[in-house]
Tab-separated table of C-alpha atoms in Angstrom:
chain	number	residue	atom	x	y	z
J	18	MET	CA	4.245	-33.411	-19.676
J	19	THR	CA	6.707	-32.821	-22.924
J	20	ILE	CA	6.604	-29.608	-25.068
J	21	PRO	CA	7.391	-30.407	-28.383
J	22	ARG	CA	10.153	-29.857	-29.789
J	23	LYS	CA	9.027	-26.884	-32.387
J	24	LEU	CA	7.711	-24.879	-29.105
J	25	ARG	CA	10.707	-25.211	-27.401
J	26	SER	CA	12.712	-23.514	-29.263
J	27	GLN	CA	10.735	-20.847	-29.796
J	28	ILE	CA	9.785	-20.171	-25.937
J	29	LEU	CA	12.841	-17.476	-24.376
J	30	PHE	CA	12.502	-16.638	-20.880
J	31	ARG	CA	13.120	-13.514	-18.737
J	32	TYR	CA	17.620	-13.782	-19.495
J	33	GLY	CA	17.031	-14.133	-22.859
J	34	ARG	CA	18.131	-17.663	-22.955
J	35	PRO	CA	15.602	-20.624	-24.366
J	36	TRP	CA	13.552	-23.521	-22.611
J	37	LYS	CA	16.586	-26.214	-22.838
J	38	SER	CA	19.062	-24.188	-20.368
J	39	LEU	CA	16.812	-22.551	-18.119
J	40	THR	CA	15.713	-26.040	-17.013
J	41	ARG	CA	19.008	-28.037	-17.292
J	42	ALA	CA	19.298	-29.657	-14.054
J	43	GLY	CA	21.787	-27.305	-11.775
J	44	HIS	CA	21.552	-23.971	-13.826
J	45	VAL	CA	21.256	-21.261	-10.904
J	46	PRO	CA	20.750	-17.807	-12.907
J	47	THR	CA	22.787	-15.423	-11.479
J	48	ALA	CA	22.707	-11.277	-11.593
J	49	ALA	CA	25.739	-11.497	-14.070
J	50	SER	CA	23.787	-13.239	-16.324
J	51	LEU	CA	21.330	-10.634	-16.075
J	52	PRO	CA	20.941	-8.162	-18.974
J	53	PRO	CA	22.236	-4.952	-18.160
J	54	ALA	CA	19.101	-2.990	-17.501
J	55	GLN	CA	17.343	-6.158	-15.405
J	56	ARG	CA	20.962	-5.314	-13.085
J	57	PHE	CA	20.154	-2.015	-12.523
J	58	LEU	CA	16.525	-2.523	-11.335
J	59	LEU	CA	17.958	-5.074	-9.072
J	60	LEU	CA	19.895	-2.953	-7.371
J	61	LEU	CA	17.222	-0.281	-7.360
J	62	TRP	CA	14.502	-2.429	-5.404
J	63	LEU	CA	17.626	-3.624	-2.914
J	64	ALA	CA	18.461	-0.376	-2.583
J	65	MET	CA	14.728	1.129	-2.126
J	66	GLY	CA	14.622	-1.439	0.278
J	67	ALA	CA	16.947	-0.005	3.224
J	68	PHE	CA	14.923	3.550	3.313
J	69	PRO	CA	12.509	2.319	5.599
J	70	ALA	CA	14.334	1.053	8.381
J	71	TRP	CA	16.922	4.656	7.329
J	72	ALA	CA	13.938	6.699	8.058
J	73	GLN	CA	12.099	5.364	11.344
J	74	THR	CA	15.591	6.724	13.088
J	75	GLY	CA	15.127	10.145	13.053
J	76	ALA	CA	12.057	12.349	13.770
J	77	SER	CA	10.152	14.706	11.970
J	78	LEU	CA	8.348	17.917	13.117
J	79	SER	CA	5.701	19.491	11.017
J	80	GLY	CA	2.493	22.171	11.285
J	81	VAL	CA	0.610	25.058	10.038
J	82	ALA	CA	1.298	28.836	11.076
J	83	THR	CA	-2.280	30.541	10.934
J	84	ASP	CA	-3.001	34.099	11.655
J	85	GLN	CA	-5.561	35.027	14.130
J	86	THR	CA	-8.207	34.385	11.862
J	87	GLY	CA	-6.645	31.294	10.665
J	88	ALA	CA	-5.615	32.271	7.078
J	89	ALA	CA	-2.608	30.292	6.173
J	90	LEU	CA	1.514	32.527	6.924
J	91	PRO	CA	3.683	32.324	4.107
J	92	ASP	CA	7.312	33.210	4.815
J	93	VAL	CA	7.421	32.399	8.812
J	94	ALA	CA	10.844	31.766	10.209
J	95	VAL	CA	10.171	28.733	12.830
J	96	THR	CA	13.610	28.000	14.279
J	97	ILE	CA	13.301	24.409	15.690
J	98	LYS	CA	15.930	23.808	19.407
J	99	ASN	CA	17.303	21.019	20.184
J	100	VAL	CA	16.870	21.450	24.431
J	101	ASP	CA	19.366	18.446	24.968
J	102	THR	CA	22.159	19.180	22.597
J	103	GLY	CA	21.528	23.317	21.842
J	104	ALA	CA	21.431	22.953	17.950
J	105	THR	CA	19.412	25.291	16.388
J	106	ARG	CA	17.425	25.131	12.638
J	107	THR	CA	15.191	26.903	10.820
J	108	ILE	CA	13.483	27.013	8.206
J	109	ALA	CA	10.693	28.644	6.718
J	110	THR	CA	7.265	28.166	5.698
J	111	GLY	CA	5.438	28.053	2.073
J	112	GLY	CA	2.858	29.653	0.640
J	113	GLY	CA	0.557	27.231	2.985
J	114	GLY	CA	2.023	28.677	6.102
J	115	HIS	CA	3.378	24.901	5.981
J	116	PHE	CA	6.674	23.394	7.695
J	117	GLN	CA	8.534	20.471	8.099
J	118	ALA	CA	11.648	19.591	9.682
J	119	SER	CA	12.563	15.969	9.141
J	120	GLY	CA	15.144	13.453	10.640
J	121	LEU	CA	15.804	15.504	13.847
J	122	PRO	CA	17.266	13.208	17.162
J	123	PRO	CA	15.386	12.101	19.539
J	124	GLY	CA	14.616	14.361	22.207
J	125	ARG	CA	13.205	17.550	23.564
J	126	PHE	CA	12.523	20.315	21.846
J	127	ASP	CA	11.672	23.937	21.392
J	128	ILE	CA	10.231	25.981	18.752
J	129	ARG	CA	10.494	29.982	17.950
J	130	ALA	CA	8.296	30.885	14.901
J	131	ALA	CA	8.812	34.675	14.016
J	132	LYS	CA	7.139	37.146	11.433
J	133	GLN	CA	7.067	40.785	11.398
J	134	GLY	CA	3.930	42.300	11.895
J	135	PHE	CA	3.360	39.087	13.849
J	136	ALA	CA	4.553	38.523	17.362
J	137	ASP	CA	6.661	35.904	18.309
J	138	GLU	CA	5.257	32.448	19.200
J	139	THR	CA	6.878	30.017	21.406
J	140	ARG	CA	6.252	25.615	22.499
J	141	THR	CA	8.477	25.022	24.360
J	142	GLY	CA	8.348	21.237	26.526
J	143	ILE	CA	7.543	18.841	22.733
J	144	GLY	CA	9.383	15.065	23.521
J	145	LEU	CA	9.973	13.240	19.929
J	146	ALA	CA	11.513	9.538	19.787
J	147	ALA	CA	12.943	7.389	17.049
J	148	GLY	CA	10.708	8.000	14.259
J	149	GLN	CA	8.018	9.861	15.959
J	150	ASP	CA	5.926	12.610	13.215
J	151	ALA	CA	4.720	15.221	15.363
J	152	THR	CA	2.154	17.530	14.692
J	153	VAL	CA	2.519	21.568	15.927
J	154	ASP	CA	0.229	24.526	14.654
J	155	ILE	CA	1.063	28.140	15.948
J	156	LYS	CA	-1.139	30.646	15.305
J	157	MET	CA	0.088	33.963	15.787
J	158	GLN	CA	-0.880	36.960	16.772
J	159	ARG	CA	-0.286	40.590	15.179
J	160	SER	CA	1.955	43.192	17.172
J	161	THR	CA	0.210	46.409	17.443
J	162	PRO	CA	2.811	49.230	16.793
J	163	THR	CA	4.795	51.007	18.488
J	164	PRO	CA	3.585	54.936	18.156
J	165	ALA	CA	5.633	57.090	17.095
J	166	ARG	CA	7.596	59.571	18.612
J	167	ALA	CA	6.246	62.941	17.889
J	168	ALA	CA	8.510	64.984	16.757
J	169	THR	CA	9.167	69.154	18.776
J	170	SER	CA	8.638	71.854	16.645
J	171	SER	CA	11.356	74.097	18.997
J	172	PRO	CA	15.139	72.987	18.788
J	173	PRO	CA	16.581	72.025	22.119
J	174	PRO	CA	18.002	75.112	24.649
J	175	ILE	CA	21.786	75.918	23.656
J	176	ALA	CA	23.548	75.651	27.074
J	177	ARG	CA	25.597	78.932	27.580
């Protein structure tokens, strides 16, 4: 099939080159022949291909902290401790009680949740493998306030 000469000069391809230069034998477009915007998009596309492999090396741990009624608890201090190395990471829950820690190395972990007015909760023996996403929800119980000591009305006796 032959394309008329009149149309060949009007047809432009991706690289802004006329038809004749793209169909010439031995011409292979390279990244250097791309306009700057297309070069940037090519590099961005290549870089994005590396992230899924990178994400698979670390594990993640997430969950929701709630009270005994099931209401979400914001600002709970969640401490994640790697039992094997002793490394700890403390994060706070968001407004919906959700917490998430990503990029954790594979191993065994303990989780401790603490909030004023609530008893501390601990989860132990959580094993994570590379690329694993685990969910651990924490239900916290309200702590009962300790009764205050009554003040004595008379001063202590003075020793002579």
